[in-house]
CSV table of C-alpha atoms and ligand atoms in Angstrom, one decimal:
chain,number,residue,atom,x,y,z
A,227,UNK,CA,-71.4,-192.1,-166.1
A,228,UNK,CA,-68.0,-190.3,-167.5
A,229,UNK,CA,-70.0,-190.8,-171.3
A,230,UNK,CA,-71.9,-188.5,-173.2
A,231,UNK,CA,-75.2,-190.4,-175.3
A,232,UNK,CA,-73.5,-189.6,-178.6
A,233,UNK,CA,-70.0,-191.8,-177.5
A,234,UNK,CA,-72.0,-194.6,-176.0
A,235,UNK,CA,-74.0,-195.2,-179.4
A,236,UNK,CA,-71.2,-194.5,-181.4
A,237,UNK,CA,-69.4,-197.3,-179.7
A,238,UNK,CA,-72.1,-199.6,-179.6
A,239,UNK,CA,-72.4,-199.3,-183.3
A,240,UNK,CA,-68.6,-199.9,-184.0
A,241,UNK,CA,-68.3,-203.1,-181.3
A,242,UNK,CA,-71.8,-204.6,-183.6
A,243,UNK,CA,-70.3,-204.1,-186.4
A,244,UNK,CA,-67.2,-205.6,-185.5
A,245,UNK,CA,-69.4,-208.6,-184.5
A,246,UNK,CA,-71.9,-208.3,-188.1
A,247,UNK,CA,-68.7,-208.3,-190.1
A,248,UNK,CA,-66.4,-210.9,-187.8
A,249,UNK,CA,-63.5,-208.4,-187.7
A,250,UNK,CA,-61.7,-207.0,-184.9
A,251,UNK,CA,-60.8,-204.0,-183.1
A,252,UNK,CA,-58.5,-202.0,-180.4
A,253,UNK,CA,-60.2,-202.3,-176.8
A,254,UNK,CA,-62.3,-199.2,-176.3
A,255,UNK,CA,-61.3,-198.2,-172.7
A,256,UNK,CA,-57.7,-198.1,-174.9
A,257,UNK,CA,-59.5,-194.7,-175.4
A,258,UNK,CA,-61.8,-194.2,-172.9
A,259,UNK,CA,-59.6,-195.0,-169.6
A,260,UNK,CA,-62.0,-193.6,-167.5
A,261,UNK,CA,-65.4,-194.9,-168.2
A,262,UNK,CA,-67.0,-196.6,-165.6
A,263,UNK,CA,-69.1,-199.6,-164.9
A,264,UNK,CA,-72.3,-197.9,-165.8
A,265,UNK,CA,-70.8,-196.8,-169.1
A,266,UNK,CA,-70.0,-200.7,-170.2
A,267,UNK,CA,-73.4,-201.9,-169.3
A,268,UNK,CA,-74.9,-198.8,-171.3
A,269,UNK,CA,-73.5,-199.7,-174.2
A,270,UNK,CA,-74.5,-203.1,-174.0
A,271,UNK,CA,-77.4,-201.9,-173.5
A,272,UNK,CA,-77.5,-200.1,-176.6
A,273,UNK,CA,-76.2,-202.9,-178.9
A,274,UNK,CA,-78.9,-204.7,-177.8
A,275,UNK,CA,-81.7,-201.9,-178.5
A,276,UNK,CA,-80.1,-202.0,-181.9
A,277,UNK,CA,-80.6,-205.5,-182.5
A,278,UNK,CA,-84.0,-205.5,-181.2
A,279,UNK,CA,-85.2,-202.3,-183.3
A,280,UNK,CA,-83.8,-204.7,-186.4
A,281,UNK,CA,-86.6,-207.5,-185.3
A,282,UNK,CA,-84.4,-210.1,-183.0
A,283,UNK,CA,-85.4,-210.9,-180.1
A,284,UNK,CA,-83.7,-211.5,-177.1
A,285,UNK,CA,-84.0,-215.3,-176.0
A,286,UNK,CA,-81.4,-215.3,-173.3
A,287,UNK,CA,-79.1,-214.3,-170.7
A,288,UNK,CA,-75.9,-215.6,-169.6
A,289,UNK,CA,-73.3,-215.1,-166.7
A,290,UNK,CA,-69.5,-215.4,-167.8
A,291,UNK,CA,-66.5,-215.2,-165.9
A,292,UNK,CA,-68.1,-217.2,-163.1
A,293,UNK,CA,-65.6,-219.8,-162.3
A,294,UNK,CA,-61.9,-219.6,-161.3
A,295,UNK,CA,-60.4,-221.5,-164.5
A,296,UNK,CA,-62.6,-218.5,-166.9
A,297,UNK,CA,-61.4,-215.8,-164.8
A,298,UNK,CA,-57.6,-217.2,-164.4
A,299,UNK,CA,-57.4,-217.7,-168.0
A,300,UNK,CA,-58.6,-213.8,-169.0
A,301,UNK,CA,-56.7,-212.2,-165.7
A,302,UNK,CA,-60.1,-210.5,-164.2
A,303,UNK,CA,-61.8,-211.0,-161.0
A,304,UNK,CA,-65.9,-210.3,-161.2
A,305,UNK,CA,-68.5,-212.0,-163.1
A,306,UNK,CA,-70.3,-209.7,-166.2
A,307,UNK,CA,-73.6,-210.4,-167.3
A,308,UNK,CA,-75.0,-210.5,-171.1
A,309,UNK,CA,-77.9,-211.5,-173.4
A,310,UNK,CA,-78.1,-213.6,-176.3
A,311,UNK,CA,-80.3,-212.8,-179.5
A,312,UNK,CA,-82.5,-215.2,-181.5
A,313,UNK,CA,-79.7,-215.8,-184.2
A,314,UNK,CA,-77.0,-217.0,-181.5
A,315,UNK,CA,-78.8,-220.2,-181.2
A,316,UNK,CA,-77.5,-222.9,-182.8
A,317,UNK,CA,-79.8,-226.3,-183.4
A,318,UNK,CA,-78.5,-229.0,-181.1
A,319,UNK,CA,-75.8,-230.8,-183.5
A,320,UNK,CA,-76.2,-227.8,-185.7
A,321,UNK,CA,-73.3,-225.7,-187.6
A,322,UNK,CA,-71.8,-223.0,-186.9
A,323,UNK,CA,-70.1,-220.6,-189.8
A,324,UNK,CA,-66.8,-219.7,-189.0
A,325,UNK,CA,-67.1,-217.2,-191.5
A,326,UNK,CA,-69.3,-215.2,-189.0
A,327,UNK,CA,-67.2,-215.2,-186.4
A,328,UNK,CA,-63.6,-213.8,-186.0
A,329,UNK,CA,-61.6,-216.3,-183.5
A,330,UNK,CA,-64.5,-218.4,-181.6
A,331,UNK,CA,-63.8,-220.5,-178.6
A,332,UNK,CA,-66.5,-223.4,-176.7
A,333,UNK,CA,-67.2,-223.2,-173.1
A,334,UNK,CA,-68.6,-226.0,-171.1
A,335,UNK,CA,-72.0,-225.1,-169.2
A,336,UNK,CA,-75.1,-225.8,-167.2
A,337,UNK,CA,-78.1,-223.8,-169.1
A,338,UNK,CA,-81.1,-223.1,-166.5
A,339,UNK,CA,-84.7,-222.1,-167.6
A,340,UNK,CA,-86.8,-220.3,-165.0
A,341,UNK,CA,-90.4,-221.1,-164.7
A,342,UNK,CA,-91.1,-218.1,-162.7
A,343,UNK,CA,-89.8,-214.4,-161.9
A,344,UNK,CA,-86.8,-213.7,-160.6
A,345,UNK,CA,-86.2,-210.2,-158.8
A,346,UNK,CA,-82.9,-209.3,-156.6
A,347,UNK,CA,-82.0,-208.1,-154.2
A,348,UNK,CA,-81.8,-211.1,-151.7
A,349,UNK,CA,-82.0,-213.9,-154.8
A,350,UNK,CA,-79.4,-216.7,-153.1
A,351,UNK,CA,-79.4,-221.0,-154.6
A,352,UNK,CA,-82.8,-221.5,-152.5
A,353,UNK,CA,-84.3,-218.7,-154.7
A,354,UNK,CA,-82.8,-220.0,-158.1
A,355,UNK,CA,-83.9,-223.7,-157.8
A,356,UNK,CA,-87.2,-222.8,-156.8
A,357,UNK,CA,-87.8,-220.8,-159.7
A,358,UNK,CA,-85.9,-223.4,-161.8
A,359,UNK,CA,-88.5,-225.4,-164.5
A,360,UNK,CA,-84.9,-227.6,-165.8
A,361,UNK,CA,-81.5,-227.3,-166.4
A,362,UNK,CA,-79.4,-229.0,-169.3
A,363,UNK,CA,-76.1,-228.9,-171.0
A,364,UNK,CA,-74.8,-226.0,-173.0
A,365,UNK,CA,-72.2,-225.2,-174.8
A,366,UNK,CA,-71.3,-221.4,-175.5
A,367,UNK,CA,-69.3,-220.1,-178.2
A,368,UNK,CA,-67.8,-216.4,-177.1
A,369,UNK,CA,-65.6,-214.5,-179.6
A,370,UNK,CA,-64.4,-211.5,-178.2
A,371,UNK,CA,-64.0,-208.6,-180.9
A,372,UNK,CA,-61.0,-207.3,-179.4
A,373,UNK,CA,-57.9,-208.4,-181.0
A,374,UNK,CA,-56.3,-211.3,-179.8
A,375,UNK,CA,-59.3,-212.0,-177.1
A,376,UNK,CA,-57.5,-209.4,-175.1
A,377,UNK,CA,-59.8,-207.2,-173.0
A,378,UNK,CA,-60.5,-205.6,-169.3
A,379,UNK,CA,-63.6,-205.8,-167.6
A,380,UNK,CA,-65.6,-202.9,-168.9
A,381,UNK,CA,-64.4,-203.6,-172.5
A,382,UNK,CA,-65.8,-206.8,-172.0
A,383,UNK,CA,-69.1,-205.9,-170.5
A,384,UNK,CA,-69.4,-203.2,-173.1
A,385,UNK,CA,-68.8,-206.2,-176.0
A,386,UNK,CA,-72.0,-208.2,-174.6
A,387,UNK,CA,-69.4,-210.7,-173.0
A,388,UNK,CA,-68.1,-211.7,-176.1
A,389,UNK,CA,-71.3,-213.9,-176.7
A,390,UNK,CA,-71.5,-214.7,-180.3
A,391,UNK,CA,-73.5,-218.5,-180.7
A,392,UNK,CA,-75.0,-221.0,-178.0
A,393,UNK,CA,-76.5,-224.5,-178.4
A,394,UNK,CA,-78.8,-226.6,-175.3
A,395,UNK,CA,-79.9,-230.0,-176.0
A,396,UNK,CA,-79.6,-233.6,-174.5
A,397,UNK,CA,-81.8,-234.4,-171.4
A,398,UNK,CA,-83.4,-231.5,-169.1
A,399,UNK,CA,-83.4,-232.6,-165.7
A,400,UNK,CA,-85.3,-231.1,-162.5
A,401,UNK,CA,-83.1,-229.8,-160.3
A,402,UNK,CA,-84.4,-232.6,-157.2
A,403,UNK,CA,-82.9,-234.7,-159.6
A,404,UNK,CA,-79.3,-233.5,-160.0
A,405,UNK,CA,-76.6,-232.0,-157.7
A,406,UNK,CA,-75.2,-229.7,-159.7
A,407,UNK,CA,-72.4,-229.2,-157.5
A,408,UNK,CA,-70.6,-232.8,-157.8
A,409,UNK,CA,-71.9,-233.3,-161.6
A,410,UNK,CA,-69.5,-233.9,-164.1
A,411,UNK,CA,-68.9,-233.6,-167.0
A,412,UNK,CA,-66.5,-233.6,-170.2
A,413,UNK,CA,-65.9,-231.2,-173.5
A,414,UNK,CA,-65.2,-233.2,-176.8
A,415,UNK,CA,-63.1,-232.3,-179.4
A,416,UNK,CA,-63.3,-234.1,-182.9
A,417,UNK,CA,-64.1,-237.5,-179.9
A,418,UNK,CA,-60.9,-236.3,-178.1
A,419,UNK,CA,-61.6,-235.1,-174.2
A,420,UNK,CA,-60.2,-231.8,-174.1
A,421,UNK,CA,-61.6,-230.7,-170.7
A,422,UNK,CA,-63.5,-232.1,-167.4
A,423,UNK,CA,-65.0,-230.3,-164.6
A,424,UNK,CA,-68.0,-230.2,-162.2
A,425,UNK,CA,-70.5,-228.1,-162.1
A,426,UNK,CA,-68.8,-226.6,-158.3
A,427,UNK,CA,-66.3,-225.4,-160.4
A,428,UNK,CA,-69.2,-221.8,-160.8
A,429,UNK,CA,-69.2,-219.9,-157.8
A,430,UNK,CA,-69.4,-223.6,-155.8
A,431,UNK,CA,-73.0,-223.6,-157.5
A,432,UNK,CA,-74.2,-223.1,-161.0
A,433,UNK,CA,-77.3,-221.6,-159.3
A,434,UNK,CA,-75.3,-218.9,-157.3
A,435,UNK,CA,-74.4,-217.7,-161.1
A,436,UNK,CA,-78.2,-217.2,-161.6
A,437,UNK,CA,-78.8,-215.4,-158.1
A,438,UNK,CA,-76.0,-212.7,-159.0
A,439,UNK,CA,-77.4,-211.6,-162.0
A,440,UNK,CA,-80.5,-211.3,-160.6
A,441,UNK,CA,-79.1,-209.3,-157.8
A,442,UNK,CA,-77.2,-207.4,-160.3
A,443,UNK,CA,-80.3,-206.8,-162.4
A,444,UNK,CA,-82.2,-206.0,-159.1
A,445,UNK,CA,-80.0,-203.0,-158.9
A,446,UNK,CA,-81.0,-202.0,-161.9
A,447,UNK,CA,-84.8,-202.1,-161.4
A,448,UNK,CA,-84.7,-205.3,-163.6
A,449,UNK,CA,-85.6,-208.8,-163.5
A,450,UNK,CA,-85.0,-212.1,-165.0
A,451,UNK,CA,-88.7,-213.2,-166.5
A,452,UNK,CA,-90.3,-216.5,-166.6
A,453,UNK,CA,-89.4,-218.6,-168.7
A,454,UNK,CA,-85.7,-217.5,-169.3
A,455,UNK,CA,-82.6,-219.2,-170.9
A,456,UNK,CA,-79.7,-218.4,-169.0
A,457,UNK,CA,-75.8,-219.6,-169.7
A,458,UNK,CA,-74.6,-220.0,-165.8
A,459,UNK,CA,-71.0,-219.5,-167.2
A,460,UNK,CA,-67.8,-221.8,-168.0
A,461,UNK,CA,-66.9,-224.5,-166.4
A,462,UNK,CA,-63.5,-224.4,-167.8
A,463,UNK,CA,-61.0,-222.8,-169.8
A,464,UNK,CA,-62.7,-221.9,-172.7
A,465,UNK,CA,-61.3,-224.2,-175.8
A,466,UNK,CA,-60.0,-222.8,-179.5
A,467,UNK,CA,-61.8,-223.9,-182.3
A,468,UNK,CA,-61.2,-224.3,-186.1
A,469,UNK,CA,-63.2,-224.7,-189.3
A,470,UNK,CA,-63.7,-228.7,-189.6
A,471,UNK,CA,-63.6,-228.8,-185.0
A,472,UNK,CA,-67.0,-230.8,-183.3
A,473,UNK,CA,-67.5,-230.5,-180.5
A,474,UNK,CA,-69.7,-232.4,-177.4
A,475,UNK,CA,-70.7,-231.1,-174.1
A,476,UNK,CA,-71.6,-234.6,-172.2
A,477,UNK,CA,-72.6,-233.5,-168.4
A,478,UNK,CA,-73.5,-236.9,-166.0
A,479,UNK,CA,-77.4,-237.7,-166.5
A,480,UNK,CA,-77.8,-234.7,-168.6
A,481,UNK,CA,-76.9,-236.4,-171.9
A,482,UNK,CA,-75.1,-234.4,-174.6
A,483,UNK,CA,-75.4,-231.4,-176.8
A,484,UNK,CA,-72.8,-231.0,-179.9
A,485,UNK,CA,-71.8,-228.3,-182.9
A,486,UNK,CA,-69.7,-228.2,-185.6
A,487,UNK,CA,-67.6,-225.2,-187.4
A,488,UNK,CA,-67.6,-225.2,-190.7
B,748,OOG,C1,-65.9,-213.3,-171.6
B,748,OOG,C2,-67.1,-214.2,-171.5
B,748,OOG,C3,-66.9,-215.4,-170.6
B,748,OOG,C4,-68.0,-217.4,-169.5
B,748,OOG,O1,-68.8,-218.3,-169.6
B,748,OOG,O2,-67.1,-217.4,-168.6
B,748,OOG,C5,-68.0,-216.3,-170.5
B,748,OOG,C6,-64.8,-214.0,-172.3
B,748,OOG,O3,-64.1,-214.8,-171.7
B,748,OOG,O4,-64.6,-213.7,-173.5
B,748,OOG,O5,-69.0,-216.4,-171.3
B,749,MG,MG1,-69.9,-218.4,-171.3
């Protein structure tokens, strides 16, 4: 760790109240160049102990950066690991204020809830889909707080991943009864297709999303519970939305999940 306590909570508070009052800001390793991976997560760390001694509760986890097309699109090369809070959820067909948020974008994804403990290291597909109760679509919105959605790894990791809202509906499904690899599926806009993938298109499996934040939480002396949500990470290019935008995740068998900004 290159950070004292006092700069990691002092950074914590600006980046959550950057997210609290939808405005943006410069990237912090703009100031810090040498923090180090410990650092980022530390402070994400942080933002969340903040929100939890408010009263939310963590209700999720996500992996980002997981495919090719996310990683392209932001110019980095790892996955980073985040939670969501209770107020990020979204009712299926729900709205979502773009007053809240500062410049929101949708990702396409495969949501997975575990029906039993997951603990790295050594978690790999077999592990994930054993401890899989169902997956089902999702759709996350991200809005990075750095300006112009322009940020390096441990800025990002330190900003929670840029998570901001999620919604999950249409129909779970056991994962005998999908292959998540060769499923498809298509990202609405306002009834327009704006993007297609399969699910392959995450680390060749949505599950091996799952397994390396376990691994990576293994490393950390933590686990991924029972009875988790977790965001296995875009499928796409993440898409630009505006006041007025709705938008459909519709994934093959799965059924669909939708949100509007208003
Ligand atoms: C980081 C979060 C990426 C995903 O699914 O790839 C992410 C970002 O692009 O702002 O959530
Ligand atoms: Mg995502």
């Amino acid at each position: 760790m290159k950070l004292d306590l006092a700069t990691i909570a002092a950074l914590a508070e600006r980046l959550e109240n950057c997210e609290l009052q939808a405005q943006d800001t410069t990237k912090i390793t703009d100031n810090y160049p040498d923090m180090d991976w410990d650092d980022a997560y530390a402070i994400q760390d942080e933002l969340r102990r903040r929100k939890v001694a408010r009263g939310c509760r963590i209700v999720g986890l996500k992996a980002g950066l997981t495919s090719h097309a996310k990683m392209k699109q932001m110019g980095v090369d790892t996955p980073v690991f985040g939670f969501m809070a209770d107020y990020y959820a979204v009712p299926d067909g729900g709205e979502c204020s773009m007053s809240e948020l500062i410049h929101p974008k949708v990702e396409p994804e495969i949501a997975f809830v575990t029906k039993s403990e997951l603990r790295g290291p050594g978690c790999h597909i077999g592990s994930v889909l054993a401890a899989t109760d169902f997956v089902m679509p999702g759709i996350e919105v991200i809005d990075s707080r750095y300006r112009d959605f322009k940020f390096d790894l441990k800025s990002v990791v330190a900003d929670n991943t840029s998570a901001v809202r999620f919604v999950v509906g249409g129909q779970p499904m056991e994962v005998s009864g999908v292959d998540l690899r060769t499923v498809g599926m298509v990202l609405e806009k306002n009834g327009l297709p704006v993007a297609f993938g399969a699910g392959a298109a995450v680390l060749g499996h949505p599950a091996a999303a799952i397994a390396m934040l376990a691994n990576h939480l293994g490393a950390r002396g933590q686990c991924i519970p029972a009875g988790s949500l977790i965001l296995s990470g875009g499928i796409t290019e993440a898409v630009t939305v505006q006041a007025g935008d709705n938008v459909t995740l519709r994934v093959q068998g799965m059924g669909s999940t939708s949100l509007r900004f208003v």
